[in-house]
Amino acid sequence: MKLAYWMYAGPAHISTLRIASSFRNVHAIMHAPLGDDHFNVMRSMLERERDFTPVTTSVVDRHVLACGSREKVVNNISQKEDLQNFVDRASSYSESDVILADVNHYRINELQAADKTLEQIVRYYLDKARREGFLNRSLTDDPSANIIGISTPGFHNQHDCRELKRLPSEPGISINQIIPEGEFLKNLKDLSRAWFNIVPYREMSLMAANFLEKEYGMPHILTTPIGILNTADFIAQISKIVNLWSFSLIEKKVNYDLYVENQTKFVSQATWFSKSIDCQNLAGKEAAVSGDATHAAAITKILVREMGIRVSCSGTYCKHDADWFNEQVQGLCDETIITEDHTEIGDTIARIEPSAIFGTQMERHIGKRLDIPCGVISSPVHIQNFPLGYRPFLGYEGTNQISDLIYNSFNLGMEDHLLDVFGGHDTKEENIKSLSTEKNNIHWSYDVESELKKIPGFVRGKIKKNTEVFAKQNNISTITVDVMYAAKEKLSS
Amino acid sequence: MKNFEIPAFECETGNYHTFCPISCVAWLYQKIEDSFFLVIGTKTCGYFLQNALGVMIFAEPRYAMAELEEGDISAQLNDHEELKKICLQIKNDRNPSVIIWIGTCTTEIIKMDLEGIAPKLEKQIGIPIIVARANGLDYAFTQGEDTVLAAMAHRCPEYKNSELRQEPTNKIDNSSQIKINNSSNNNFISERIELPKSKLVLFGSLPSSVASQLNLELKRQSILVLGWLPSQRYNELPSLGEGIYVCGVNPFLSRTATTLMCRRKCQLIGSPFPIGPDGIRAWIEKICSVFNKTPVGLNERENQIWKAVQDYTRIIKGKSVFFMGDNLLEISLARFLIRCGMVVYEIGIPYMDKRYQAAELLFLQQTCKKMNTPLPRIVEKPDNYSQVQRMHELKPHLAITGMAHANPLEARNINTKWSVEFTFAQIHGFSNVQDILELVTRPLRCRSGIMSDFQSLSKQTNKMNSI
């Protein structure tokens, strides 16, 4: 048992639901007690999803427990067999395919489970297509790619997806399929027709990509196109892969250098920004970075190599990916911290005292406590991370967005500092103390003052004002608890 | 004998959405200021509570998860030792007056003997430990509060009849001037009143300002409330025992009521709940009748409030509403809205204790008769899918539903109000009637021009239409 206050990644079944509800015609059934389907609420409210979330709870209560489940939680192996039997029976009754999600709740977290579930589904459908003989092994005529790993409600996933579609399209690469978001399962048989796979978030799709490479010889690009340098690298890798086949299939070699140069210099504003004098002011400032492996590593690289900002500490909560992460940020930061314990990260940040933090919502709150500005760069997600406007992190548009984020985060701190130095904060305290310019003889009795204190601060002023107006209207000179409540009933707030 | 229509009770599959009962931690830890809530469960529970508490979790609330790991489940680790470690840590960090253990589905399934471990641990660490089983197998949402209060009821001190006489002035005569204590249960500070405290304890967790308002209402009728369960501080729990009357303020507290009656030998006052001016009046009337007091000025108060909210009732008069059901407040809210002039098609409700809500149900029938509207259909353990189908047919003006369905229904042009807001808004007492109506009318008032031309903003249904 351990004492836990906050977790970065959710439990395993949440990711199974994420993958299931991302696919187009998949419905997830949770055999669970009341309340476990709060995923529906999260998805509906965070993504402002217009349609019903395709997750139904088959409610487990005492009766079900008494009749159905034996030693369910204690023995994992027999649990799997039990559920597998259930699944087999269900398949025979239903026209749809039924799959058992093979994830162990106690050993893996949300991200690892998402990875596993996606791989399981891809494997199931490709194996089925192969067995039944309608697997299409021919490559598409023109170069195409699959995007693997876009799901609901992922951190800026919808925007990233748009950018990922745009990015290879100018160099002439079409998108074959995007999984799981929005794809029909019956189309999965065509997955292997693409020339290669794009894996933007290694936490969520590495296993599926590896499977496709092993079984179907599909190469995949693991570089996430975040930041100018990574995006250029990404395009370079694409050209290498395409050129492997291009001679025989499209009878020419491709070169995207001009495209990359054009984008880097003129379309993305990030390179110019890093040369401009604004950015020069940021050089040498200290930052701390934390988040999931993909985003934390990428932002560290951007800060150090593209903007000249020092990163004192870089960390991730993806413990299972520690080796890759350390390798990525080696030499770029003073120290790394790999932990799931937010208090450790908080203490580290408090010790370092950077000028800005780039992390998750938890780090944003650590920043508020320590009075350090923070830009959010990674899940866990919050309603703020689902903006209506177009805000990708990937691709060339992403570089603009990230530069804005970094610049504003540092600047906010500086602004406050300057205002402090020059005493420029507006202080309109007089407004709260006396609520009318004319002399009034209204007296607040002692007991009602303590009642007033129970009212939350942001509404207290209004209530006080309302009450005084009511008192004046009714010629009351002493305000008691009675008067305050009577005022609330009479006047509209 | 008046012949009322018997309400039709149905029961469906129970495949509906509501929150897990451990969500009660979110408001109870705020109410009981010196408490600490330890939820003993798995990552699922922790993740849910983290999202439910939202921003509050960053303020380091007096709550934590004892996260069960694989070793705990397979009985490799000693529960007693593990819990002891954790409770000692809590004692060192926060030093609360009471630690409340919340049992979850997992502890139910592995049959962890929390009630056995707690008393031993309590002696060892010197802090009272209360065990409440708030799990989704047995309860829904607000019933979490019910189990916690039922467990707390056992810790209330025993009421001794002589207590009322132990005043600082040491007078034996009850009606002489008495200085009343400045405790946070009843906020009457150094007022000289000629009233003894009535033997009335109210139960239900309400924000202290609302509790004060209700106390004030009863004080106007010369009834001084002895105390509240829960009290604002654990050390101020009211005395319970034979001779004490108890009355609930929330409809989901049936277990607490049973515990108070059977275990603590109190007398339960069965009344409709103080929601809506009609409900409050009925509640006060019932309490007054038990204490042999004639209510003073109640009718005027009620009429005053009805007049004050005329603008709101005008908006909803004649409109229809459908309750999908998740927080057990549905009967009282429906009764209030019917009294305002609405028509209620259906009331979904997770669980209905017909005895504890008997007065409220009777009141519902009376209200329907008075307003000449048909009695709504009451469905226990509803099936959300069937309800949505019924809503498409009935086309109510307003659907009161949980957050999982609110957005999709809005996209299909059905006005919704999310039901959770009724649990967090202040809805009891005369002063808060306007607040309830604000909530109910907001979706109906918000319908400005642009969207009314679209039948549906859902991608699914739009696609179907274009085929």
mmCIF file of C-alpha atoms in Angstrom, chain A residues 192-486:
data_model
loop_
_atom_site.group_PDB
_atom_site.id
_atom_site.type_symbol
_atom_site.label_atom_id
_atom_site.label_comp_id
_atom_site.label_asym_id
_atom_site.label_seq_id
_atom_site.Cartn_x
_atom_site.Cartn_y
_atom_site.Cartn_z
ATOM 1 C CA SER A 192 -0.113 -2.441 -44.507
ATOM 2 C CA ARG A 193 -0.638 -0.746 -47.869
ATOM 3 C CA ALA A 194 1.110 2.376 -46.662
ATOM 4 C CA TRP A 195 4.828 2.796 -47.342
ATOM 5 C CA PHE A 196 5.632 3.655 -43.729
ATOM 6 C CA ASN A 197 4.165 4.551 -40.329
ATOM 7 C CA ILE A 198 4.379 7.810 -38.434
ATOM 8 C CA VAL A 199 4.508 7.444 -34.662
ATOM 9 C CA PRO A 200 4.169 10.888 -33.065
ATOM 10 C CA TYR A 201 3.762 9.766 -29.450
ATOM 11 C CA ARG A 202 6.021 6.867 -28.627
ATOM 12 C CA GLU A 203 4.166 6.208 -25.331
ATOM 13 C CA MET A 204 0.972 5.332 -27.148
ATOM 14 C CA SER A 205 1.893 3.498 -30.314
ATOM 15 C CA LEU A 206 5.334 1.946 -30.210
ATOM 16 C CA MET A 207 4.097 -1.602 -29.782
ATOM 17 C CA ALA A 208 1.708 -1.382 -32.722
ATOM 18 C CA ALA A 209 4.436 0.085 -34.917
ATOM 19 C CA ASN A 210 6.897 -2.618 -33.907
ATOM 20 C CA PHE A 211 4.343 -5.287 -34.675
ATOM 21 C CA LEU A 212 3.741 -3.846 -38.138
ATOM 22 C CA GLU A 213 7.456 -3.718 -38.764
ATOM 23 C CA LYS A 214 8.070 -7.281 -37.663
ATOM 24 C CA GLU A 215 5.102 -8.885 -39.395
ATOM 25 C CA TYR A 216 4.647 -6.705 -42.437
ATOM 26 C CA GLY A 217 8.034 -5.103 -42.919
ATOM 27 C CA MET A 218 6.709 -1.580 -42.520
ATOM 28 C CA PRO A 219 9.316 0.939 -41.442
ATOM 29 C CA HIS A 220 8.287 3.598 -38.982
ATOM 30 C CA ILE A 221 9.507 7.037 -38.048
ATOM 31 C CA LEU A 222 9.928 7.525 -34.348
ATOM 32 C CA THR A 223 11.134 11.092 -34.430
ATOM 33 C CA THR A 224 8.396 13.379 -33.240
ATOM 34 C CA PRO A 225 8.273 16.523 -35.369
ATOM 35 C CA ILE A 226 8.288 18.986 -32.475
ATOM 36 C CA GLY A 227 10.541 21.967 -33.059
ATOM 37 C CA ILE A 228 12.480 23.089 -36.115
ATOM 38 C CA LEU A 229 15.349 20.632 -35.800
ATOM 39 C CA ASN A 230 13.209 17.598 -35.099
ATOM 40 C CA THR A 231 10.807 18.463 -37.910
ATOM 41 C CA ALA A 232 13.665 18.775 -40.372
ATOM 42 C CA ASP A 233 14.980 15.425 -39.184
ATOM 43 C CA PHE A 234 11.506 13.970 -39.558
ATOM 44 C CA ILE A 235 11.248 15.082 -43.176
ATOM 45 C CA ALA A 236 14.765 13.784 -43.865
ATOM 46 C CA GLN A 237 13.771 10.369 -42.600
ATOM 47 C CA ILE A 238 10.676 10.427 -44.777
ATOM 48 C CA SER A 239 12.762 11.146 -47.843
ATOM 49 C CA LYS A 240 15.120 8.287 -47.004
ATOM 50 C CA ILE A 241 12.258 5.813 -46.686
ATOM 51 C CA VAL A 242 10.473 7.033 -49.777
ATOM 52 C CA ASN A 243 13.659 6.839 -51.807
ATOM 53 C CA LEU A 244 13.993 3.156 -50.946
ATOM 54 C CA TRP A 245 10.968 2.409 -53.102
ATOM 55 C CA SER A 246 10.694 5.492 -55.209
ATOM 56 C CA PHE A 247 12.926 4.277 -57.987
ATOM 57 C CA SER A 248 10.798 1.277 -58.768
ATOM 58 C CA LEU A 249 7.407 2.726 -57.965
ATOM 59 C CA ILE A 250 7.403 6.338 -58.983
ATOM 60 C CA GLU A 251 10.567 6.383 -61.082
ATOM 61 C CA LYS A 252 12.298 9.269 -59.463
ATOM 62 C CA LYS A 253 14.180 10.206 -56.365
ATOM 63 C CA VAL A 254 12.702 12.736 -54.008
ATOM 64 C CA ASN A 255 14.449 15.576 -52.347
ATOM 65 C CA TYR A 256 12.693 17.673 -49.762
ATOM 66 C CA ASP A 257 15.577 19.934 -48.814
ATOM 67 C CA LEU A 258 14.122 22.945 -50.559
ATOM 68 C CA TYR A 259 10.802 22.394 -48.862
ATOM 69 C CA VAL A 260 12.412 22.161 -45.467
ATOM 70 C CA GLU A 261 14.473 25.258 -46.061
ATOM 71 C CA ASN A 262 11.498 27.279 -47.178
ATOM 72 C CA GLN A 263 9.390 26.216 -44.230
ATOM 73 C CA THR A 264 12.166 26.754 -41.734
ATOM 74 C CA LYS A 265 13.112 30.190 -42.903
ATOM 75 C CA PHE A 266 9.837 31.720 -43.868
ATOM 76 C CA VAL A 267 6.720 29.779 -43.050
ATOM 77 C CA SER A 268 7.621 28.964 -39.487
ATOM 78 C CA GLN A 269 8.417 32.060 -37.505
ATOM 79 C CA ALA A 270 10.389 30.194 -34.897
ATOM 80 C CA THR A 271 13.811 30.372 -36.503
ATOM 81 C CA TRP A 272 13.543 34.106 -37.088
ATOM 82 C CA PHE A 273 12.206 34.524 -33.569
ATOM 83 C CA SER A 274 15.220 32.808 -32.083
ATOM 84 C CA LYS A 275 17.479 35.260 -33.897
ATOM 85 C CA SER A 276 15.446 38.322 -32.990
ATOM 86 C CA ILE A 277 16.462 40.526 -30.113
ATOM 87 C CA ASP A 278 13.423 39.473 -28.036
ATOM 88 C CA CYS A 279 14.802 36.004 -27.848
ATOM 89 C CA GLN A 280 18.290 37.288 -27.099
ATOM 90 C CA ASN A 281 16.913 38.562 -23.829
ATOM 91 C CA LEU A 282 15.859 35.063 -22.958
ATOM 92 C CA ALA A 283 19.274 33.569 -23.563
ATOM 93 C CA GLY A 284 20.836 32.237 -20.426
ATOM 94 C CA LYS A 285 17.591 32.160 -18.462
ATOM 95 C CA GLU A 286 16.887 29.005 -16.535
ATOM 96 C CA ALA A 287 13.973 26.667 -17.078
ATOM 97 C CA ALA A 288 12.735 23.389 -15.643
ATOM 98 C CA VAL A 289 10.941 20.864 -17.828
ATOM 99 C CA SER A 290 8.711 17.938 -16.915
ATOM 100 C CA GLY A 291 6.049 15.854 -18.572
ATOM 101 C CA ASP A 292 5.547 12.750 -20.662
ATOM 102 C CA ALA A 293 8.665 11.444 -22.401
ATOM 103 C CA THR A 294 7.864 12.727 -25.884
ATOM 104 C CA HIS A 295 7.003 16.289 -24.972
ATOM 105 C CA ALA A 296 9.502 16.758 -22.170
ATOM 106 C CA ALA A 297 12.413 15.609 -24.311
ATOM 107 C CA ALA A 298 11.301 17.683 -27.287
ATOM 108 C CA ILE A 299 10.780 20.889 -25.325
ATOM 109 C CA THR A 300 14.156 20.460 -23.659
ATOM 110 C CA LYS A 301 15.767 20.249 -27.078
ATOM 111 C CA ILE A 302 13.925 23.310 -28.344
ATOM 112 C CA LEU A 303 14.826 25.403 -25.333
ATOM 113 C CA VAL A 304 18.501 24.526 -25.421
ATOM 114 C CA ARG A 305 19.307 24.089 -29.097
ATOM 115 C CA GLU A 306 16.886 26.467 -30.742
ATOM 116 C CA MET A 307 16.545 29.263 -28.219
ATOM 117 C CA GLY A 308 19.651 29.244 -26.127
ATOM 118 C CA ILE A 309 17.819 28.857 -22.856
ATOM 119 C CA ARG A 310 19.392 26.851 -20.068
ATOM 120 C CA VAL A 311 17.493 23.851 -18.789
ATOM 121 C CA SER A 312 18.526 23.138 -15.216
ATOM 122 C CA CYS A 313 16.362 20.107 -14.834
ATOM 123 C CA SER A 314 14.414 17.905 -17.194
ATOM 124 C CA GLY A 315 12.189 15.070 -16.126
ATOM 125 C CA THR A 316 9.423 12.678 -17.009
ATOM 126 C CA TYR A 317 6.891 10.510 -15.246
ATOM 127 C CA CYS A 318 7.211 7.792 -17.885
ATOM 128 C CA LYS A 319 9.425 5.569 -15.818
ATOM 129 C CA HIS A 320 9.256 2.690 -18.265
ATOM 130 C CA ASP A 321 10.848 4.883 -20.930
ATOM 131 C CA ALA A 322 13.639 6.246 -18.750
ATOM 132 C CA ASP A 323 16.480 4.978 -20.932
ATOM 133 C CA TRP A 324 15.239 6.602 -24.100
ATOM 134 C CA PHE A 325 14.531 9.831 -22.260
ATOM 135 C CA ASN A 326 17.972 10.036 -20.677
ATOM 136 C CA GLU A 327 19.573 9.399 -24.010
ATOM 137 C CA GLN A 328 17.557 12.185 -25.640
ATOM 138 C CA VAL A 329 18.338 14.889 -23.129
ATOM 139 C CA GLN A 330 21.904 13.908 -22.413
ATOM 140 C CA GLY A 331 24.133 16.927 -22.402
ATOM 141 C CA LEU A 332 21.210 19.281 -22.719
ATOM 142 C CA CYS A 333 20.355 19.726 -19.071
ATOM 143 C CA ASP A 334 22.086 19.815 -15.710
ATOM 144 C CA GLU A 335 20.071 17.073 -14.089
ATOM 145 C CA THR A 336 17.300 14.666 -14.955
ATOM 146 C CA ILE A 337 14.529 13.430 -12.706
ATOM 147 C CA ILE A 338 12.530 10.316 -13.509
ATOM 148 C CA THR A 339 9.698 9.905 -11.033
ATOM 149 C CA GLU A 340 5.946 9.538 -10.660
ATOM 150 C CA ASP A 341 5.982 11.394 -7.369
ATOM 151 C CA HIS A 342 4.921 14.973 -7.853
ATOM 152 C CA THR A 343 6.321 16.046 -4.488
ATOM 153 C CA GLU A 344 9.819 15.101 -5.651
ATOM 154 C CA ILE A 345 9.393 17.241 -8.719
ATOM 155 C CA GLY A 346 7.985 20.070 -6.624
ATOM 156 C CA ASP A 347 10.933 19.944 -4.264
ATOM 157 C CA THR A 348 13.406 19.904 -7.131
ATOM 158 C CA ILE A 349 11.789 22.922 -8.733
ATOM 159 C CA ALA A 350 11.704 24.735 -5.409
ATOM 160 C CA ARG A 351 15.392 24.057 -4.993
ATOM 161 C CA ILE A 352 16.375 25.211 -8.491
ATOM 162 C CA GLU A 353 14.087 28.262 -8.655
ATOM 163 C CA PRO A 354 13.996 28.572 -12.462
ATOM 164 C CA SER A 355 12.609 31.591 -14.283
ATOM 165 C CA ALA A 356 9.983 29.424 -15.934
ATOM 166 C CA ILE A 357 8.599 25.916 -15.759
ATOM 167 C CA PHE A 358 7.376 23.844 -18.681
ATOM 168 C CA GLY A 359 5.341 20.926 -17.461
ATOM 169 C CA THR A 360 1.920 19.483 -16.751
ATOM 170 C CA GLN A 361 -1.035 20.936 -14.873
ATOM 171 C CA MET A 362 0.558 19.772 -11.650
ATOM 172 C CA GLU A 363 3.687 21.790 -12.412
ATOM 173 C CA ARG A 364 1.489 24.736 -13.227
ATOM 174 C CA HIS A 365 0.180 24.598 -9.706
ATOM 175 C CA ILE A 366 3.604 24.111 -8.253
ATOM 176 C CA GLY A 367 4.506 27.230 -10.190
ATOM 177 C CA LYS A 368 1.571 29.130 -8.698
ATOM 178 C CA ARG A 369 2.665 28.168 -5.237
ATOM 179 C CA LEU A 370 6.265 29.184 -5.839
ATOM 180 C CA ASP A 371 5.310 32.211 -7.935
ATOM 181 C CA ILE A 372 7.084 30.914 -11.050
ATOM 182 C CA PRO A 373 5.335 31.165 -14.455
ATOM 183 C CA CYS A 374 4.554 27.862 -16.134
ATOM 184 C CA GLY A 375 3.618 26.803 -19.640
ATOM 185 C CA VAL A 376 1.730 23.522 -20.033
ATOM 186 C CA ILE A 377 3.336 21.144 -22.513
ATOM 187 C CA SER A 378 2.042 17.685 -21.666
ATOM 188 C CA SER A 379 -0.830 15.538 -20.399
ATOM 189 C CA PRO A 380 -2.474 14.978 -17.878
ATOM 190 C CA VAL A 381 -5.087 17.115 -19.526
ATOM 191 C CA HIS A 382 -7.322 19.890 -18.350
ATOM 192 C CA ILE A 383 -10.060 21.828 -20.122
ATOM 193 C CA GLN A 384 -7.428 24.455 -20.966
ATOM 194 C CA ASN A 385 -5.716 21.922 -23.197
ATOM 195 C CA PHE A 386 -8.672 21.684 -25.539
ATOM 196 C CA PRO A 387 -8.719 25.143 -27.079
ATOM 197 C CA LEU A 388 -11.194 25.809 -29.844
ATOM 198 C CA GLY A 389 -8.525 27.550 -31.886
ATOM 199 C CA TYR A 390 -5.859 25.706 -33.879
ATOM 200 C CA ARG A 391 -2.951 25.041 -31.531
ATOM 201 C CA PRO A 392 -0.757 22.134 -32.601
ATOM 202 C CA PHE A 393 2.544 21.226 -31.004
ATOM 203 C CA LEU A 394 3.826 19.347 -34.033
ATOM 204 C CA GLY A 395 5.045 20.558 -37.374
ATOM 205 C CA TYR A 396 5.885 24.051 -38.502
ATOM 206 C CA GLU A 397 2.746 25.636 -37.128
ATOM 207 C CA GLY A 398 3.634 23.895 -33.895
ATOM 208 C CA THR A 399 6.969 25.666 -33.752
ATOM 209 C CA ASN A 400 5.159 28.994 -33.848
ATOM 210 C CA GLN A 401 2.799 27.948 -31.103
ATOM 211 C CA ILE A 402 5.597 26.690 -28.903
ATOM 212 C CA SER A 403 7.638 29.821 -29.369
ATOM 213 C CA ASP A 404 4.638 31.866 -28.286
ATOM 214 C CA LEU A 405 4.169 29.674 -25.253
ATOM 215 C CA ILE A 406 7.794 29.924 -24.210
ATOM 216 C CA TYR A 407 8.007 33.645 -24.794
ATOM 217 C CA ASN A 408 4.801 34.406 -22.913
ATOM 218 C CA SER A 409 5.752 32.199 -20.003
ATOM 219 C CA PHE A 410 9.020 34.005 -19.439
ATOM 220 C CA ASN A 411 7.522 37.383 -20.103
ATOM 221 C CA LEU A 412 4.668 37.073 -17.682
ATOM 222 C CA GLY A 413 7.167 36.649 -14.920
ATOM 223 C CA MET A 414 9.127 39.674 -16.083
ATOM 224 C CA GLU A 415 6.029 41.825 -16.396
ATOM 225 C CA ASP A 416 4.990 41.136 -12.854
ATOM 226 C CA HIS A 417 8.504 41.826 -11.714
ATOM 227 C CA LEU A 418 8.662 45.177 -13.494
ATOM 228 C CA LEU A 419 5.303 46.211 -12.118
ATOM 229 C CA ASP A 420 6.487 45.336 -8.647
ATOM 230 C CA VAL A 421 9.657 47.311 -9.083
ATOM 231 C CA PHE A 422 7.891 50.412 -10.317
ATOM 232 C CA GLY A 423 4.867 50.057 -8.023
ATOM 233 C CA GLY A 424 2.549 49.950 -10.967
ATOM 234 C CA HIS A 425 -0.148 47.523 -9.793
ATOM 235 C CA ASP A 426 -3.523 49.195 -9.622
ATOM 236 C CA THR A 427 -4.746 49.238 -6.095
ATOM 237 C CA LYS A 428 -8.362 50.122 -5.815
ATOM 238 C CA GLU A 429 -8.751 49.012 -2.257
ATOM 239 C CA GLU A 430 -10.808 52.006 -1.366
ATOM 240 C CA ASN A 431 -13.676 50.506 -3.309
ATOM 241 C CA ILE A 432 -14.039 47.582 -0.979
ATOM 242 C CA LYS A 433 -13.756 49.437 2.245
ATOM 243 C CA SER A 434 -16.457 52.019 1.822
ATOM 244 C CA LEU A 435 -19.306 51.158 -0.441
ATOM 245 C CA SER A 436 -20.929 54.551 -0.809
ATOM 246 C CA THR A 437 -19.652 58.052 -1.017
ATOM 247 C CA GLU A 438 -22.308 59.521 1.189
ATOM 248 C CA LYS A 439 -22.097 59.157 4.890
ATOM 249 C CA ASN A 440 -24.230 56.321 6.045
ATOM 250 C CA ASN A 441 -25.093 55.265 9.485
ATOM 251 C CA ILE A 442 -25.291 51.587 8.727
ATOM 252 C CA HIS A 443 -23.746 49.454 11.366
ATOM 253 C CA TRP A 444 -22.823 45.790 10.910
ATOM 254 C CA SER A 445 -23.417 43.803 14.055
ATOM 255 C CA TYR A 446 -20.747 41.471 15.307
ATOM 256 C CA ASP A 447 -22.495 38.170 14.669
ATOM 257 C CA VAL A 448 -23.285 38.968 11.068
ATOM 258 C CA GLU A 449 -19.627 39.839 10.427
ATOM 259 C CA SER A 450 -18.710 36.256 11.223
ATOM 260 C CA GLU A 451 -21.517 34.995 8.951
ATOM 261 C CA LEU A 452 -20.079 37.205 6.212
ATOM 262 C CA LYS A 453 -16.723 35.549 6.588
ATOM 263 C CA LYS A 454 -18.258 32.219 5.599
ATOM 264 C CA ILE A 455 -19.168 33.619 2.199
ATOM 265 C CA PRO A 456 -16.498 33.041 -0.439
ATOM 266 C CA GLY A 457 -14.314 36.066 -1.074
ATOM 267 C CA PHE A 458 -15.191 36.658 -4.668
ATOM 268 C CA VAL A 459 -18.861 37.135 -3.883
ATOM 269 C CA ARG A 460 -18.578 38.754 -0.478
ATOM 270 C CA GLY A 461 -18.291 42.324 -1.742
ATOM 271 C CA LYS A 462 -21.435 41.979 -3.808
ATOM 272 C CA ILE A 463 -23.421 40.548 -0.930
ATOM 273 C CA LYS A 464 -22.221 43.253 1.409
ATOM 274 C CA LYS A 465 -23.280 45.906 -1.076
ATOM 275 C CA ASN A 466 -26.666 44.271 -1.689
ATOM 276 C CA THR A 467 -27.336 44.114 2.012
ATOM 277 C CA GLU A 468 -26.481 47.757 2.575
ATOM 278 C CA VAL A 469 -28.723 48.850 -0.281
ATOM 279 C CA PHE A 470 -31.581 46.785 1.149
ATOM 280 C CA ALA A 471 -30.971 48.196 4.608
ATOM 281 C CA LYS A 472 -31.085 51.753 3.337
ATOM 282 C CA GLN A 473 -34.261 51.089 1.372
ATOM 283 C CA ASN A 474 -35.955 49.815 4.482
ATOM 284 C CA ASN A 475 -34.490 52.342 6.902
ATOM 285 C CA ILE A 476 -32.601 49.738 8.878
ATOM 286 C CA SER A 477 -29.599 51.049 10.732
ATOM 287 C CA THR A 478 -28.166 47.876 12.207
ATOM 288 C CA ILE A 479 -27.547 44.892 9.995
ATOM 289 C CA THR A 480 -28.126 41.553 11.636
ATOM 290 C CA VAL A 481 -28.110 38.030 10.270
ATOM 291 C CA ASP A 482 -31.857 38.305 9.684
ATOM 292 C CA VAL A 483 -31.393 41.408 7.582
ATOM 293 C CA MET A 484 -28.691 39.831 5.468
ATOM 294 C CA TYR A 485 -30.823 36.841 4.567
ATOM 295 C CA ALA A 486 -33.890 38.994 3.997
#
